[in-house]
Amino acid sequence: MSRKQQPEKYEKGTRSYTMSHIRGKDTKIEVLVRSYLFRRGLRFRKNDKRYPGHPDVVLPKYRTIVFVNGCFWHMHEGCTKHAMPKSNVEFWQAKLLRNHERDLAQHAELEAAGWRVIVVWECELTKAARADRLARLYEEIVREDSVRK
């Protein structure tokens, strides 16, 4: 017995409208990371356009840049939240691959300029893993600076 295909979640034409309203900055996970770092006493710039990729968090004192990436949009390999859409596959493959390649190029450019780049993935900020990941992020930022001195 064959499985019935699930009905379309959106009316015709509304998927594009919905996708266009997904934020590019100040997402919940970005705000979560920034508020944690601020509470821990770190001061930073957010979404600084002077750097490739407009990083979510720039910590000049520590020469560190933090990107908070969504697993779907940035193709987090091996993650359950990254799954290729089943419709319009060619479009999505091209778009997501472009995003991934652009991220790699931007990170390489920043590292060549002497910045340390840290990526925090959306799946690392689930309620179960959040406290541990944020504590590790803080340690990654602060510990590296004390090693340099």
CSV table of C-alpha atoms in Angstrom, one decimal:
chain,number,residue,atom,x,y,z
A,1,MET,CA,0.0,0.0,0.0
A,2,SER,CA,1.5,3.3,-1.0
A,3,ARG,CA,1.7,6.2,1.3
A,4,LYS,CA,-0.5,9.2,0.6
A,5,GLN,CA,1.4,12.4,-0.2
A,6,GLN,CA,1.0,15.0,2.5
A,7,PRO,CA,-1.1,18.0,1.5
A,8,GLU,CA,0.8,21.2,0.8
A,9,LYS,CA,1.3,23.2,4.0
A,10,TYR,CA,0.8,26.6,2.2
A,11,GLU,CA,-1.8,28.0,-0.2
A,12,LYS,CA,-0.4,28.7,-3.7
A,13,GLY,CA,1.8,31.8,-3.5
A,14,THR,CA,2.0,32.1,0.3
A,15,ARG,CA,5.2,30.1,0.7
A,16,SER,CA,7.3,32.8,-1.0
A,17,TYR,CA,5.7,35.5,1.2
A,18,THR,CA,6.4,33.4,4.3
A,19,MET,CA,10.0,32.7,3.4
A,20,SER,CA,10.6,36.4,2.6
A,21,HIS,CA,9.8,37.3,6.2
A,22,ILE,CA,12.5,35.1,7.8
A,23,ARG,CA,14.9,37.5,9.5
A,24,GLY,CA,18.5,37.9,8.5
A,25,LYS,CA,19.6,39.4,11.8
A,26,ASP,CA,18.4,39.6,15.4
A,27,THR,CA,17.0,36.1,15.3
A,28,LYS,CA,16.1,34.4,18.6
A,29,ILE,CA,19.3,32.4,18.7
A,30,GLU,CA,21.4,35.5,17.9
A,31,VAL,CA,19.8,37.5,20.7
A,32,LEU,CA,20.2,34.5,23.1
A,33,VAL,CA,24.0,34.3,22.4
A,34,ARG,CA,24.5,38.1,22.6
A,35,SER,CA,22.5,38.5,25.8
A,36,TYR,CA,24.6,35.6,27.4
A,37,LEU,CA,27.9,37.2,26.4
A,38,PHE,CA,26.8,40.6,27.6
A,39,ARG,CA,25.7,39.2,31.0
A,40,ARG,CA,29.2,37.6,31.3
A,41,GLY,CA,30.7,41.0,30.9
A,42,LEU,CA,31.9,40.9,27.2
A,43,ARG,CA,31.3,43.9,25.1
A,44,PHE,CA,31.0,43.6,21.3
A,45,ARG,CA,29.6,45.0,18.1
A,46,LYS,CA,26.8,43.3,16.4
A,47,ASN,CA,26.2,42.8,12.6
A,48,ASP,CA,29.2,45.0,11.8
A,49,LYS,CA,29.2,45.7,8.1
A,50,ARG,CA,32.9,46.4,8.0
A,51,TYR,CA,33.7,42.7,8.0
A,52,PRO,CA,32.9,40.0,5.4
A,53,GLY,CA,29.7,38.3,6.2
A,54,HIS,CA,28.5,41.0,8.6
A,55,PRO,CA,29.3,38.9,11.7
A,56,ASP,CA,26.7,38.5,14.4
A,57,VAL,CA,29.2,39.3,17.2
A,58,VAL,CA,32.5,41.1,16.8
A,59,LEU,CA,34.8,41.2,19.9
A,60,PRO,CA,37.7,43.5,18.9
A,61,LYS,CA,39.4,43.1,22.3
A,62,TYR,CA,39.7,39.4,21.7
A,63,ARG,CA,40.2,39.5,17.9
A,64,THR,CA,37.2,37.1,17.7
A,65,ILE,CA,34.2,37.0,15.5
A,66,VAL,CA,31.2,34.8,16.2
A,67,PHE,CA,28.7,33.7,13.6
A,68,VAL,CA,25.4,32.3,14.9
A,69,ASN,CA,24.2,30.1,12.0
A,70,GLY,CA,20.8,28.4,11.3
A,71,CYS,CA,21.4,24.8,10.4
A,72,PHE,CA,19.1,24.8,7.4
A,73,TRP,CA,20.3,28.1,5.8
A,74,HIS,CA,24.0,27.4,6.3
A,75,MET,CA,24.0,23.6,5.5
A,76,HIS,CA,25.1,22.2,8.8
A,77,GLU,CA,26.5,18.9,7.8
A,78,GLY,CA,25.4,15.9,9.8
A,79,CYS,CA,22.6,17.8,11.5
A,80,THR,CA,19.0,16.7,11.5
A,81,LYS,CA,17.8,20.3,11.1
A,82,HIS,CA,19.5,20.5,7.7
A,83,ALA,CA,17.4,18.6,5.2
A,84,MET,CA,17.0,19.5,1.5
A,85,PRO,CA,13.5,20.6,0.6
A,86,LYS,CA,11.6,18.1,-1.5
A,87,SER,CA,10.1,20.6,-3.9
A,88,ASN,CA,12.0,22.9,-6.2
A,89,VAL,CA,15.1,20.9,-5.4
A,90,GLU,CA,17.4,22.5,-8.0
A,91,PHE,CA,16.7,26.0,-6.7
A,92,TRP,CA,17.3,25.1,-3.1
A,93,GLN,CA,20.4,23.1,-3.8
A,94,ALA,CA,22.0,26.0,-5.7
A,95,LYS,CA,20.9,28.6,-3.0
A,96,LEU,CA,22.1,26.6,0.0
A,97,LEU,CA,25.3,25.6,-1.7
A,98,ARG,CA,26.0,29.3,-2.5
A,99,ASN,CA,25.4,30.2,1.1
A,100,HIS,CA,27.8,27.4,2.3
A,101,GLU,CA,30.5,28.4,-0.1
A,102,ARG,CA,30.2,32.1,0.7
A,103,ASP,CA,30.5,31.3,4.4
A,104,LEU,CA,33.7,29.3,3.9
A,105,ALA,CA,35.2,32.1,1.8
A,106,GLN,CA,34.3,34.8,4.4
A,107,HIS,CA,35.7,32.7,7.3
A,108,ALA,CA,39.0,32.2,5.3
A,109,GLU,CA,39.2,35.9,4.6
A,110,LEU,CA,38.6,36.8,8.3
A,111,GLU,CA,41.2,34.3,9.5
A,112,ALA,CA,43.7,35.6,7.0
A,113,ALA,CA,43.2,39.1,8.5
A,114,GLY,CA,44.1,37.7,11.9
A,115,TRP,CA,40.6,37.1,13.3
A,116,ARG,CA,39.5,34.0,15.2
A,117,VAL,CA,36.2,32.8,13.8
A,118,ILE,CA,33.8,30.8,16.0
A,119,VAL,CA,30.5,29.3,14.6
A,120,VAL,CA,27.6,28.5,16.9
A,121,TRP,CA,25.0,26.3,15.3
A,122,GLU,CA,21.3,26.5,15.9
A,123,CYS,CA,21.2,22.8,17.0
A,124,GLU,CA,23.8,23.5,19.7
A,125,LEU,CA,21.3,26.0,21.3
A,126,THR,CA,18.5,23.6,22.1
A,127,LYS,CA,17.3,23.8,25.7
A,128,ALA,CA,19.2,20.5,26.5
A,129,ALA,CA,22.6,21.7,25.2
A,130,ARG,CA,22.3,25.5,25.5
A,131,ALA,CA,24.0,26.1,28.9
A,132,ASP,CA,27.0,23.9,28.0
A,133,ARG,CA,27.5,25.4,24.6
A,134,LEU,CA,27.2,29.0,25.8
A,135,ALA,CA,29.7,28.3,28.6
A,136,ARG,CA,32.1,26.7,26.1
A,137,LEU,CA,31.7,29.7,23.8
A,138,TYR,CA,32.6,32.1,26.6
A,139,GLU,CA,35.7,30.0,27.5
A,140,GLU,CA,36.7,29.8,23.8
A,141,ILE,CA,36.7,33.6,23.6
A,142,VAL,CA,38.3,34.4,26.9
A,143,ARG,CA,40.8,31.5,27.2
A,144,GLU,CA,42.4,32.2,23.9
A,145,ASP,CA,43.1,35.8,24.9
A,146,SER,CA,44.9,34.8,28.1
A,147,VAL,CA,47.1,32.4,26.1
A,148,ARG,CA,48.1,35.2,23.7
A,149,LYS,CA,49.4,37.5,26.5
